[in-house]
mmCIF file of C-alpha atoms and ligand atoms in Angstrom:
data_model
loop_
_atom_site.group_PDB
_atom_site.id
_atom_site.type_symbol
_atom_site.label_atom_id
_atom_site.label_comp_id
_atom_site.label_asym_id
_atom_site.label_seq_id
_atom_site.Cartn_x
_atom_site.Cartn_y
_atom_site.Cartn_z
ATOM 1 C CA UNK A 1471 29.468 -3.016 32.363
ATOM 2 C CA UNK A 1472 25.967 -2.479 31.312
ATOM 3 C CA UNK A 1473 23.532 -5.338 33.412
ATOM 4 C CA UNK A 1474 21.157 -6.212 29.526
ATOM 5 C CA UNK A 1475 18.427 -8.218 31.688
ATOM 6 C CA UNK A 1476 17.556 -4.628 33.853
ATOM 7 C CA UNK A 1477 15.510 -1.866 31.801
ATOM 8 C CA UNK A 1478 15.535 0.993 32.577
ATOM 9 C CA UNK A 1479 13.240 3.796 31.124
ATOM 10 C CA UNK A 1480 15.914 5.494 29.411
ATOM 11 C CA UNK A 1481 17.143 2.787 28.030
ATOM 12 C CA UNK A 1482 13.818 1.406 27.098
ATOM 13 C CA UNK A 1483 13.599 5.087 25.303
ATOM 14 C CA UNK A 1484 16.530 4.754 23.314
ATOM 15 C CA UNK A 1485 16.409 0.789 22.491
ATOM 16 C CA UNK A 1486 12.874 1.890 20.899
ATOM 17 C CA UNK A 1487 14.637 4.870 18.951
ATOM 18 C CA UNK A 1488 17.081 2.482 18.015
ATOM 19 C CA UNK A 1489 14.681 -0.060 16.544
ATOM 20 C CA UNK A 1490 15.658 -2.485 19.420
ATOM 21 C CA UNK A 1491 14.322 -5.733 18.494
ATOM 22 C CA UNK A 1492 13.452 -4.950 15.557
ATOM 23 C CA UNK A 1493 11.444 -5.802 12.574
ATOM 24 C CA UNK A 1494 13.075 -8.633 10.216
ATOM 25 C CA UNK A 1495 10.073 -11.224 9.349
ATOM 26 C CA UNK A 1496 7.783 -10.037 7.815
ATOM 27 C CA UNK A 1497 4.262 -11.542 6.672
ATOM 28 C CA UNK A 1498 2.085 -9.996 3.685
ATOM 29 C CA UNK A 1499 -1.653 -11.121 3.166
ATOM 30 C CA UNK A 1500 -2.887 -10.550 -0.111
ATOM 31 C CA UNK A 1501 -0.333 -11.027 -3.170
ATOM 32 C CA UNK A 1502 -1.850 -8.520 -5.616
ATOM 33 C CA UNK A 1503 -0.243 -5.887 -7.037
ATOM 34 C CA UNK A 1504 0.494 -3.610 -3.632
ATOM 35 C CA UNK A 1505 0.496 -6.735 -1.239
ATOM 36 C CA UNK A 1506 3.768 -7.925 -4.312
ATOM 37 C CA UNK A 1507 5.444 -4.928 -4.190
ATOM 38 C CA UNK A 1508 5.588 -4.400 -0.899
ATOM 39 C CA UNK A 1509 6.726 -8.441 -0.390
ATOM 40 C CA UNK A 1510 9.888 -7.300 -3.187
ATOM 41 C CA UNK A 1511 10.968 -4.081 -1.122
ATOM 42 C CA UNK A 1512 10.881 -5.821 2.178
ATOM 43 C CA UNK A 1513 12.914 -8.916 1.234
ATOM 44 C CA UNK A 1514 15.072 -6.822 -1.239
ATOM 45 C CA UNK A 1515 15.865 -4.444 2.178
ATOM 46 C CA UNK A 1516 17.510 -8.557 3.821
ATOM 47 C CA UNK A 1517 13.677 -9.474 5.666
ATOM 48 C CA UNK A 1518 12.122 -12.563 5.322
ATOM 49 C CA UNK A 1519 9.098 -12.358 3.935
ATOM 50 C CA UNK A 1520 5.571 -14.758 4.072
ATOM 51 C CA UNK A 1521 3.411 -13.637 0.856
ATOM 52 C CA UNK A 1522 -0.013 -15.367 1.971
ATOM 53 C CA UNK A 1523 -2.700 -16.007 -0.697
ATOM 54 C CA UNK A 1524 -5.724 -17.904 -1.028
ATOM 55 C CA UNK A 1525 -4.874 -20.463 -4.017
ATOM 56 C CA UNK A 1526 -1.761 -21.556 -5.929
ATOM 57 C CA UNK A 1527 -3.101 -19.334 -8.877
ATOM 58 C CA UNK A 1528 -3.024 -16.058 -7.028
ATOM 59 C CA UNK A 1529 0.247 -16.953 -5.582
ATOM 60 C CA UNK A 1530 1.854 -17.915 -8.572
ATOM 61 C CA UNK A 1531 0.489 -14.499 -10.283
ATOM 62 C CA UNK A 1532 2.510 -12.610 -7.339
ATOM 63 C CA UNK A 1533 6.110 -14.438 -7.803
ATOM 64 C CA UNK A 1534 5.533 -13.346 -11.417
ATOM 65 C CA UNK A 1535 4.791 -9.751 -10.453
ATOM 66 C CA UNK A 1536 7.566 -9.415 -8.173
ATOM 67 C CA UNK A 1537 10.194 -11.358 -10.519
ATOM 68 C CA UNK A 1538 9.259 -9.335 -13.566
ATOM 69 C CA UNK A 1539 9.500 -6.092 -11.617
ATOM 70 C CA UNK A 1540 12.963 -7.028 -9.967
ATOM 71 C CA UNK A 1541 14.211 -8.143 -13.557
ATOM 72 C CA UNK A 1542 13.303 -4.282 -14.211
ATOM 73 C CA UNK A 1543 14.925 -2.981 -11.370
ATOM 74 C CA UNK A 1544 18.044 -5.656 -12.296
ATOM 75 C CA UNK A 1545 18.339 -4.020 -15.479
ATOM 76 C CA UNK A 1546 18.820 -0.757 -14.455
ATOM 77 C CA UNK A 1547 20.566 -1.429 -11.144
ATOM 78 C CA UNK A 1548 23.241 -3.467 -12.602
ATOM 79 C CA UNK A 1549 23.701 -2.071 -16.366
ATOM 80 C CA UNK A 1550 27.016 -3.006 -16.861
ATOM 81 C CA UNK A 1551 27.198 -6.141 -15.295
ATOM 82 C CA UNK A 1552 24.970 -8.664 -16.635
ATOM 83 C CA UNK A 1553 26.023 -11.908 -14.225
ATOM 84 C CA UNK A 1554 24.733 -9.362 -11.687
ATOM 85 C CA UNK A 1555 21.611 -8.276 -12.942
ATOM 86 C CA UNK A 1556 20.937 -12.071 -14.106
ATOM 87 C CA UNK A 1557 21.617 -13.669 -9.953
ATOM 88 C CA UNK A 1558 19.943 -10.264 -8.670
ATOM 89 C CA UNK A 1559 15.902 -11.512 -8.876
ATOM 90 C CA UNK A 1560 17.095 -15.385 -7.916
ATOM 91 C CA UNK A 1561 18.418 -14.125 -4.804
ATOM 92 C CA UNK A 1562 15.959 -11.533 -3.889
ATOM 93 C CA UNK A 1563 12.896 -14.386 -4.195
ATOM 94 C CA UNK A 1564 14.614 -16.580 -2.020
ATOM 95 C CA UNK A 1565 13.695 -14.826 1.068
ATOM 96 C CA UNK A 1566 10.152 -15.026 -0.308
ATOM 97 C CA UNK A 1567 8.158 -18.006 0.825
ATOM 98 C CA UNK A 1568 4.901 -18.092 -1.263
ATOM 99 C CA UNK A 1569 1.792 -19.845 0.453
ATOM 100 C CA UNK A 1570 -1.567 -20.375 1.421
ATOM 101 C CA UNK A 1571 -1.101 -21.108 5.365
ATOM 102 C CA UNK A 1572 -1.930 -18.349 7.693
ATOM 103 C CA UNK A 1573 -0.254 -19.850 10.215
ATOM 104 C CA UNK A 1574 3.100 -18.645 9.126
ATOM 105 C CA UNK A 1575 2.398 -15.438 10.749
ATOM 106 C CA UNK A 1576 3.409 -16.709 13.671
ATOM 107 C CA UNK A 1577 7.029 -16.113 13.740
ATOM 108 C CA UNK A 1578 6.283 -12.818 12.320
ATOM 109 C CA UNK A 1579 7.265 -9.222 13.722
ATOM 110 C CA UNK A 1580 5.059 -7.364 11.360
ATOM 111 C CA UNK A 1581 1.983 -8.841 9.944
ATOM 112 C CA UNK A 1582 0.526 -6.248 6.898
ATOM 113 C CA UNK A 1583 -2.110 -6.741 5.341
ATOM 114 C CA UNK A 1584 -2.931 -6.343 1.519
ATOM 115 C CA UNK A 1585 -6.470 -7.849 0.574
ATOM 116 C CA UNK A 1586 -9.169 -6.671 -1.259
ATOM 117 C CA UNK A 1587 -10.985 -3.141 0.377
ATOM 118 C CA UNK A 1588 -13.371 -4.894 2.739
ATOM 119 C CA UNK A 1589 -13.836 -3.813 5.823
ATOM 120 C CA UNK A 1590 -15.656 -7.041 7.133
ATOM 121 C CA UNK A 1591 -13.636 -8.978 5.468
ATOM 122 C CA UNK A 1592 -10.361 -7.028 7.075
ATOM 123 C CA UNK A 1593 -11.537 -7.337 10.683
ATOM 124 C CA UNK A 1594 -12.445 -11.034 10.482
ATOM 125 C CA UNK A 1595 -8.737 -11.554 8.844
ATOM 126 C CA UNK A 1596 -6.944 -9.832 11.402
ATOM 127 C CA UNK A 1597 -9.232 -11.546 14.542
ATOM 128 C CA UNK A 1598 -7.067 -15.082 13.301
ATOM 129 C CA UNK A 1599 -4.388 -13.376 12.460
ATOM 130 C CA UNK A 1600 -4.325 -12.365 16.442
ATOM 131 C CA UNK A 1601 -5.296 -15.904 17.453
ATOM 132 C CA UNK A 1602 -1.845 -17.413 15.862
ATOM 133 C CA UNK A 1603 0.167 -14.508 17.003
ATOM 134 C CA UNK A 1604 1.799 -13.020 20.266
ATOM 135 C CA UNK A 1605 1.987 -9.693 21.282
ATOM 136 C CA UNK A 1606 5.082 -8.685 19.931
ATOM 137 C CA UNK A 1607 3.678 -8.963 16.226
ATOM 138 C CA UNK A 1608 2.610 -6.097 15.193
ATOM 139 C CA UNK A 1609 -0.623 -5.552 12.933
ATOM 140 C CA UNK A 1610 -0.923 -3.133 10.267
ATOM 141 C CA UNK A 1611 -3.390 -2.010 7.212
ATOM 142 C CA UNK A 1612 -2.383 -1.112 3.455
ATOM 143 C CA UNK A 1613 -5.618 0.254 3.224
ATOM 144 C CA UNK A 1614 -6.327 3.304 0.970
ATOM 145 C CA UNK A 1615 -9.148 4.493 2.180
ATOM 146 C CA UNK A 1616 -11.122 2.735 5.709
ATOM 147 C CA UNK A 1617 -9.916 4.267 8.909
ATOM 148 C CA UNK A 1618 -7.469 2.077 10.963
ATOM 149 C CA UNK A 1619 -9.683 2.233 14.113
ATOM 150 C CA UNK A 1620 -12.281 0.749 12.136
ATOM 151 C CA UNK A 1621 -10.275 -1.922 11.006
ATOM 152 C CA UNK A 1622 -8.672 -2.235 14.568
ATOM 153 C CA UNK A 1623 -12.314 -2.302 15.991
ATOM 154 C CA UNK A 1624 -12.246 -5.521 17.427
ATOM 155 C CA UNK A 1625 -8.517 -6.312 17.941
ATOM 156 C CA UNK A 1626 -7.124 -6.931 21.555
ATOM 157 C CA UNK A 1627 -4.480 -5.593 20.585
ATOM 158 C CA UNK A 1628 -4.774 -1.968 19.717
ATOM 159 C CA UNK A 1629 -1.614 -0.735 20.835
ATOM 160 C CA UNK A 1630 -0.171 -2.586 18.535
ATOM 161 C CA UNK A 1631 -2.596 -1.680 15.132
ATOM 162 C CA UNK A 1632 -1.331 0.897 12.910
ATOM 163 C CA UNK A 1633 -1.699 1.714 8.981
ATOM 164 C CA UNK A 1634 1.268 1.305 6.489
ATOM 165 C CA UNK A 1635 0.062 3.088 3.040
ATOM 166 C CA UNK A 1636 1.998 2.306 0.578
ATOM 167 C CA UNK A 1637 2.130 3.619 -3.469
ATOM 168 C CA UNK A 1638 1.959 1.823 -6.466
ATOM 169 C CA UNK A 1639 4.152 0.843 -8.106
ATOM 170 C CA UNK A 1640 6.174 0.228 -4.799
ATOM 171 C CA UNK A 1641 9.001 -0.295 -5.619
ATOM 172 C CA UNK A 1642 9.361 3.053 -7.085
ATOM 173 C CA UNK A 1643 7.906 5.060 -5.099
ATOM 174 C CA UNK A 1644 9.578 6.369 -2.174
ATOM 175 C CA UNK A 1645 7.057 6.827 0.225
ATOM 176 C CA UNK A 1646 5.243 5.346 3.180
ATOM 177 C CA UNK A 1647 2.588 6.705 4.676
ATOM 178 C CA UNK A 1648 2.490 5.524 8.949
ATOM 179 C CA UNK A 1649 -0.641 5.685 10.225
ATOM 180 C CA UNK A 1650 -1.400 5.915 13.855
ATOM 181 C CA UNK A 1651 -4.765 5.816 15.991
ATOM 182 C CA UNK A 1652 -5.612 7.230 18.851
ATOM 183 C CA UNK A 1653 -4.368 3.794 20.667
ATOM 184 C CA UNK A 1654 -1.490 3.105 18.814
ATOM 185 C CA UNK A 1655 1.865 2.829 21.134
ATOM 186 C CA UNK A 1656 4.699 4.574 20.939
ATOM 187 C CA UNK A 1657 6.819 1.681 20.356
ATOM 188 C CA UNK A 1658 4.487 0.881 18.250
ATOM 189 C CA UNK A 1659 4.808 3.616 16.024
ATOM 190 C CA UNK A 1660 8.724 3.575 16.065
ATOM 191 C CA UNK A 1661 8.993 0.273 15.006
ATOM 192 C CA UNK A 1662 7.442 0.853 12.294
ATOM 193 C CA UNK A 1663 9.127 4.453 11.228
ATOM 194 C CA UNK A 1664 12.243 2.166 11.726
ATOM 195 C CA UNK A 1665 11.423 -0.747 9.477
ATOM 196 C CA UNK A 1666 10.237 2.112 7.282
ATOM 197 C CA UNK A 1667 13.001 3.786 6.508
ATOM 198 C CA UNK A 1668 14.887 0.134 6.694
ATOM 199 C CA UNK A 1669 13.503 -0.812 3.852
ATOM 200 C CA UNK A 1670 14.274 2.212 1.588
ATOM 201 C CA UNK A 1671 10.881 4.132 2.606
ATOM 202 C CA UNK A 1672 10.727 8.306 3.125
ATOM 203 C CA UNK A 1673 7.909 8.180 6.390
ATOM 204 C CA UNK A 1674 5.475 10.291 6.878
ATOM 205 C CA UNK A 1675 3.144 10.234 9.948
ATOM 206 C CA UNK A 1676 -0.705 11.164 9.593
ATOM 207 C CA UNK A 1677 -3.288 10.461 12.009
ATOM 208 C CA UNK A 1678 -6.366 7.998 11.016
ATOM 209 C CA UNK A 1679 -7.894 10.282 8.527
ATOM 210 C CA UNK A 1680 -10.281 9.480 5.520
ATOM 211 C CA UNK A 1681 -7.347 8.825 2.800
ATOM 212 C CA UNK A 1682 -4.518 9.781 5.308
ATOM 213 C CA UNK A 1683 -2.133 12.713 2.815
ATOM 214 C CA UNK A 1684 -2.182 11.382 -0.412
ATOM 215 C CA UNK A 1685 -5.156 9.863 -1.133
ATOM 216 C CA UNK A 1686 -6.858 12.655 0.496
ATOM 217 C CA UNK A 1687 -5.532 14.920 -1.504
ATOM 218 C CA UNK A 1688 -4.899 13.081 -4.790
ATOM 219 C CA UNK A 1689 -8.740 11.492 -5.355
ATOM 220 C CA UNK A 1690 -10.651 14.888 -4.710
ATOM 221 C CA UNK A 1691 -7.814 16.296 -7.484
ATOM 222 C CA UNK A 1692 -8.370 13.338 -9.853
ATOM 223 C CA UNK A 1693 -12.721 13.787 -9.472
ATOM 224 C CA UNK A 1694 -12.256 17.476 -10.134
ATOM 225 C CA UNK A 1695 -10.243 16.444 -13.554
ATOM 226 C CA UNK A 1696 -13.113 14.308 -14.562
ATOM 227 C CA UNK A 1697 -15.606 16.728 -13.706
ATOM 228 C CA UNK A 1698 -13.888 19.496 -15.748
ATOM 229 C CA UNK A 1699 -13.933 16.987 -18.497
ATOM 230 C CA UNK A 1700 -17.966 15.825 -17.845
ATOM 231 C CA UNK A 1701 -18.625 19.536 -18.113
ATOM 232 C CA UNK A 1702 -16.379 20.067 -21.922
ATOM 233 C CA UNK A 1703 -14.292 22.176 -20.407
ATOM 234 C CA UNK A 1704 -11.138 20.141 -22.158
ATOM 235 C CA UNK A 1705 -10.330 16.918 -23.520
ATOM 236 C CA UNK A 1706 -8.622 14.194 -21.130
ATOM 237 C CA UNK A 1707 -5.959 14.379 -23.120
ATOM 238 C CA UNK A 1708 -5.541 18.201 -22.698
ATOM 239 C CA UNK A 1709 -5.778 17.831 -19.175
ATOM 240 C CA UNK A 1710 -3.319 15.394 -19.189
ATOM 241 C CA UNK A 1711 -1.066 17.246 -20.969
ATOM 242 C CA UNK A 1712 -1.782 20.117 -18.801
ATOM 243 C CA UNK A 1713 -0.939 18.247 -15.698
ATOM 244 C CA UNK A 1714 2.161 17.190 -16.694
ATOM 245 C CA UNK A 1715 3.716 19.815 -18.360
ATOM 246 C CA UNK A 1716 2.367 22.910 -16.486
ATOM 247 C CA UNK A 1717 2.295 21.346 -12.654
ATOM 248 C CA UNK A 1718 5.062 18.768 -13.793
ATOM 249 C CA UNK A 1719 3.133 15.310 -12.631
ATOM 250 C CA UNK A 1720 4.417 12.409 -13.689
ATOM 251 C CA UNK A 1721 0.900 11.394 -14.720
ATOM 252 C CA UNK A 1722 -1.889 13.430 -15.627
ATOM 253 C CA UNK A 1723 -5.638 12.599 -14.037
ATOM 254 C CA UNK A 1724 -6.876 10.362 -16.523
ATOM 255 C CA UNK A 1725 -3.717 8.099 -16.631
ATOM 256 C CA UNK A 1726 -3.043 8.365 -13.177
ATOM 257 C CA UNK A 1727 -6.920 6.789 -12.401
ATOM 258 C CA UNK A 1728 -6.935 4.108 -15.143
ATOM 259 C CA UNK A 1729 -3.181 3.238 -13.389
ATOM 260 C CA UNK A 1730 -4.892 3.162 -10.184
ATOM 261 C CA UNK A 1731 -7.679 1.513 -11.133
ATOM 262 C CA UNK A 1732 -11.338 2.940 -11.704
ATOM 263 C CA UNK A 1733 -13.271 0.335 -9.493
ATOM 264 C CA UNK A 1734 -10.244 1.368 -6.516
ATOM 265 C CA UNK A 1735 -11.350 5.343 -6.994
ATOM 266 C CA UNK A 1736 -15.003 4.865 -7.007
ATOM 267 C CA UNK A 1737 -14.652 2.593 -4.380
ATOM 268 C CA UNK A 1738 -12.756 4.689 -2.171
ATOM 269 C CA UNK A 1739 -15.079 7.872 -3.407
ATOM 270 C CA UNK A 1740 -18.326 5.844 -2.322
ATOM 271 C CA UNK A 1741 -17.433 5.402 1.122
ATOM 272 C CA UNK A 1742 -16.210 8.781 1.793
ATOM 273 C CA UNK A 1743 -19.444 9.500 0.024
ATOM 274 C CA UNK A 1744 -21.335 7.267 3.044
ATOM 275 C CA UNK A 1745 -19.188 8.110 5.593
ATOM 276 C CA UNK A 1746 -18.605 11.775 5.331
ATOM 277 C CA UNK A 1747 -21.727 13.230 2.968
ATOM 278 C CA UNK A 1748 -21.015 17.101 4.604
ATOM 279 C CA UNK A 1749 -17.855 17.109 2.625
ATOM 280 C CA UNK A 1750 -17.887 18.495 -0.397
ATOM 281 C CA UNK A 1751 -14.702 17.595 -2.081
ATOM 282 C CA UNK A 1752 -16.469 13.903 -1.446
ATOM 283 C CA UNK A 1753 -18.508 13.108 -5.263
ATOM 284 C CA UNK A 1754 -18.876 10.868 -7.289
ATOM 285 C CA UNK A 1755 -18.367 11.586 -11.073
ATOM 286 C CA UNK A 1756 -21.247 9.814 -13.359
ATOM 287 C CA UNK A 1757 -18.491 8.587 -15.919
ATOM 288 C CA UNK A 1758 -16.433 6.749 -13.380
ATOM 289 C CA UNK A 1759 -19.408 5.246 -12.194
ATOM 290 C CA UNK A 1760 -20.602 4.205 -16.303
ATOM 291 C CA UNK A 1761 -17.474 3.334 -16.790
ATOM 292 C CA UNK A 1762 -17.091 1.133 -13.539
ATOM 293 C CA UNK A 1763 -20.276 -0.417 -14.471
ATOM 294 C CA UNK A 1764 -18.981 -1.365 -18.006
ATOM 295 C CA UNK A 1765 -16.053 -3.122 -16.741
ATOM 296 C CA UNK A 1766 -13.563 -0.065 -18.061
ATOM 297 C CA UNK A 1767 -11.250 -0.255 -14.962
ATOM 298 C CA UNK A 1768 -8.090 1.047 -16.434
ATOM 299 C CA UNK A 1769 -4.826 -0.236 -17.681
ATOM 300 C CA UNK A 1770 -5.262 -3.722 -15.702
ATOM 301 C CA UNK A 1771 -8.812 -4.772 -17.874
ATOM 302 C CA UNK A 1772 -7.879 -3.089 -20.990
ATOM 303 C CA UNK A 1773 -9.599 0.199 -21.060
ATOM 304 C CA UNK A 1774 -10.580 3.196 -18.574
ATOM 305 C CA UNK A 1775 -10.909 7.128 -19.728
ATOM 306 C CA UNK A 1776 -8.002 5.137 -22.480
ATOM 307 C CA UNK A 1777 -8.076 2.107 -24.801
ATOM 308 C CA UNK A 1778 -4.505 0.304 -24.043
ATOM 309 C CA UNK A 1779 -5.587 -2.588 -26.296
ATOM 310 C CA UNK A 1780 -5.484 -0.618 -29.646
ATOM 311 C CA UNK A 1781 -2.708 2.043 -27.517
ATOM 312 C CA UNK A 1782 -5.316 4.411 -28.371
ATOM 313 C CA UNK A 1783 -7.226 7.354 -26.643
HETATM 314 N N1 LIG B 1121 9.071 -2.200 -10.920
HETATM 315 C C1 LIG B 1121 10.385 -1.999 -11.132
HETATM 316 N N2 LIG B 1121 10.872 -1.002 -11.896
HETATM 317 C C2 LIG B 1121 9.988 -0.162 -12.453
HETATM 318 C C3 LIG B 1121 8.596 -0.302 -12.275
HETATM 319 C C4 LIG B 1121 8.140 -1.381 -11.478
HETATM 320 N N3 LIG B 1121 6.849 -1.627 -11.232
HETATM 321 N N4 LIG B 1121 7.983 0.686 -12.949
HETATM 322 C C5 LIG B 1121 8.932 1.421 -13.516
HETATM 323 N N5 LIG B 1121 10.159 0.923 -13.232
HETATM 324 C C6 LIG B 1121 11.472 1.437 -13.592
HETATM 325 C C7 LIG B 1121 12.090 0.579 -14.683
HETATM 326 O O1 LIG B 1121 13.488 0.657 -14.555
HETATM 327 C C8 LIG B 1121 11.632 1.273 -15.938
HETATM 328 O O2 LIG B 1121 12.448 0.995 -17.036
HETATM 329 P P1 LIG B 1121 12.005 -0.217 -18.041
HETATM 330 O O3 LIG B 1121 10.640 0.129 -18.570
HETATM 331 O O4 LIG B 1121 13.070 -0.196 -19.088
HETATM 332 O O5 LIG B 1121 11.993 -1.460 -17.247
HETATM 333 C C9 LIG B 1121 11.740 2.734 -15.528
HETATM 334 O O6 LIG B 1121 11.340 2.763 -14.156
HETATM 335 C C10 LIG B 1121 10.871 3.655 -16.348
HETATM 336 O O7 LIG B 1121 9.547 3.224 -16.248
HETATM 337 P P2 LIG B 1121 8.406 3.677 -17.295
HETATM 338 O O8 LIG B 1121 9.026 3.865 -18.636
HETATM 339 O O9 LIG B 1121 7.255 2.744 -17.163
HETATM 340 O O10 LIG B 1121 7.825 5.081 -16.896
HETATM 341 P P3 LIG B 1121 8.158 6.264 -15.949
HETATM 342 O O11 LIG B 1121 9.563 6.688 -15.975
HETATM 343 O O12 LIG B 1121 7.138 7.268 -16.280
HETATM 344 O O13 LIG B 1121 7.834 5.757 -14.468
HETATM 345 C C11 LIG B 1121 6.059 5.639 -12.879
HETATM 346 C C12 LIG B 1121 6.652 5.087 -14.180
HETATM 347 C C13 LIG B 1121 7.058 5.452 -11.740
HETATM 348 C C14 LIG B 1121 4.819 4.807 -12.617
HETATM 349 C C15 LIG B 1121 5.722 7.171 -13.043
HETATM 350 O O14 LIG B 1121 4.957 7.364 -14.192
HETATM 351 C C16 LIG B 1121 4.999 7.735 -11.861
HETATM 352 O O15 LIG B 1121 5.578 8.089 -10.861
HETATM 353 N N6 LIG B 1121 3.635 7.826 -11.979
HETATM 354 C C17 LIG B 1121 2.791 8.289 -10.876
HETATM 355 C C18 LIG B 1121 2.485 7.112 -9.988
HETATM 356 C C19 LIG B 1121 1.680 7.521 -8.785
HETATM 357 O O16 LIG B 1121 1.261 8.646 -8.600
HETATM 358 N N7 LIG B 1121 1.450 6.537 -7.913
HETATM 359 C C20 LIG B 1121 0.629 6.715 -6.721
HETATM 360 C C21 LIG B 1121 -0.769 6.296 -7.012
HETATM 361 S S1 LIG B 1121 -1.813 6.473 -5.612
HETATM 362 C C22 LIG B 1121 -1.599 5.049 -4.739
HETATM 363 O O17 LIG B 1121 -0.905 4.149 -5.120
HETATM 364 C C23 LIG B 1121 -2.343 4.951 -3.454
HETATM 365 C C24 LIG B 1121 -3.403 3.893 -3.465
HETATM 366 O O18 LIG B 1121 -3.944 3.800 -2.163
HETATM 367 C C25 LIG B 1121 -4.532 4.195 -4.452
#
């Protein structure tokens, strides 16, 4: 019979393959829009989830992102069976607790973090966040664009620091980007490939690059649509059109960045900008900037490159 209490090395090896001990609680800080969806895949996938915001207002605004978007996925889920589709969002937010006490992370395996793109304001979150935790918790980032090892820069725990980039909307998009720095374990890394594909995610690993794959690749793509369009080339509505039905995007540019957000793309395009000013895919297009400036952020204030109040262009 196999003795549990001695470890071996191969047996360490394939309990970390395995996803030995593995990720199950889960806590979320920040209940926006990514920090909510990734909250509803997790506890849809049977974790327990802690969705940690500062006030009973942002809080309440996530249990009403992630119940409206389960009642979607409900609907099409269980189409023929409305008793179903009715019990399925009930019983998915009960493994949700909602709240405002950090301390909750504490009996978490995986503590991700979702708050606003501030890299001060990340590394003094995760510095308590490691005060009320033990070292099997591991940290991660949702960040879109600051480097994980800048994030991690003052963590004792580095082994265990990794990114988790996920897409909006979540819950429909199938992948997760798994970030790992130069001091990231092993284990580290497999837990989190595990809970990945756990919770209905396709993985991909990417070292700690400016915008990891996807961003890297999609914001230079979206700036070179807006410059075509600063320079007359075509309308945004032509290029949208383009996109879509000649390179068969779901989205073209325009719609794409006012879903995204406008302030989240200059954002990200102003500290590549700072960070990296050799590269030259790295600008910043005058109209996002105007438009930033006149509170056009996209579909979430109203208007962007599009007017969504008057469903207009
Ligand atoms: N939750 C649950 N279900 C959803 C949903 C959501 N948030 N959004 C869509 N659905 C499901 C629903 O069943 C919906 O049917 P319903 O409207 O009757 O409820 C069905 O999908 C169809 O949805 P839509 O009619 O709204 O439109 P689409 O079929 O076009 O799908 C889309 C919407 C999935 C957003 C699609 O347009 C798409 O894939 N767009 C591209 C998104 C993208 O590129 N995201 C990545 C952005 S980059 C990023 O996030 C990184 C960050 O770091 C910046």
């Amino acid at each position: 019979m196999l003795n549990m209490s001695k470890t071996t090395p191969l047996l360490q090896t394939l309990r970390s393959f395995s996803g030995y001990r593995s990720i199950s609680n889960v806590s979320i800080i920040g209940g926006g829009l990514m920090g909510s969806g990734i909250a509803q895949v997790a506890a849809a996938a049977g974790n327990d989830v802690n969705v940690i915001e500062v006030n009973d207002k942002a809080l309440e605004k996530s249990k009403a992102i992630i119940t409206k978007s389960l009642e979607r996925v409900a609907k099409n889920k269980f189409k023929d069976d409305p008793s179903k589709a009715a019990s399925y969002a009930p019983s998915i937010l009960k493994k949700i607790s909602f709240t405002q006490d950090l301390g909750v992370v504490k009996g978490s395996g995986l503590v991700l973090e979702a708050i606003v793109e501030n890299l001060v304001a990340k590394q003094k979150l995760f510095k308590e966040v490691e005060l009320l935790t033990t070292d099997t918790t591991i940290l991660a980032s949702n960040t879109s664009s600051i480097q994980i090892k800048d994030i991690a820069l003052h963590s004792n725990r580095k082994d265990k620091f990794a990114g988790l980039h996920f897409f909006n909307p979540v819950p429909m998009m199938k992948l997760l980007e798994v970030i790992s720095t130069q001091e990231t374990s092993q284990d580290t890394y497999r837990k989190l490939m595990n809970w990945g594909q756990s919770i209905g995610k396709v993985c991909v690993t990417c070292k700690d690059t400016p915008g990891f794959i996807v961003n890297r690749l999609l914001v230079p793509y979206l700036v070179q649509g807006v410059l075509m369009y600063e320079r007359g080339d075509a309308s945004t509505t032509d290029i949208d059109i383009a996109m879509k039905l000649g390179a068969g995007y779901p989205m073209g540019p325009f719609e794409l960045a006012d879903y995204v957000g406008l302030d989240v793309i200059l954002f990200i395009l102003q500290g590549w900008v700072k960070n990296h000013p050799d590269n030259a895919s790295f600008v910043v297009p005058k109209t996002l900037e105007k438009l930033v400036q006149e509170g056009k952020l996209g579909v979430k204030s109203g208007s962007g490159f599009y007017n969504y109040d008057k469903k207009g262009k």
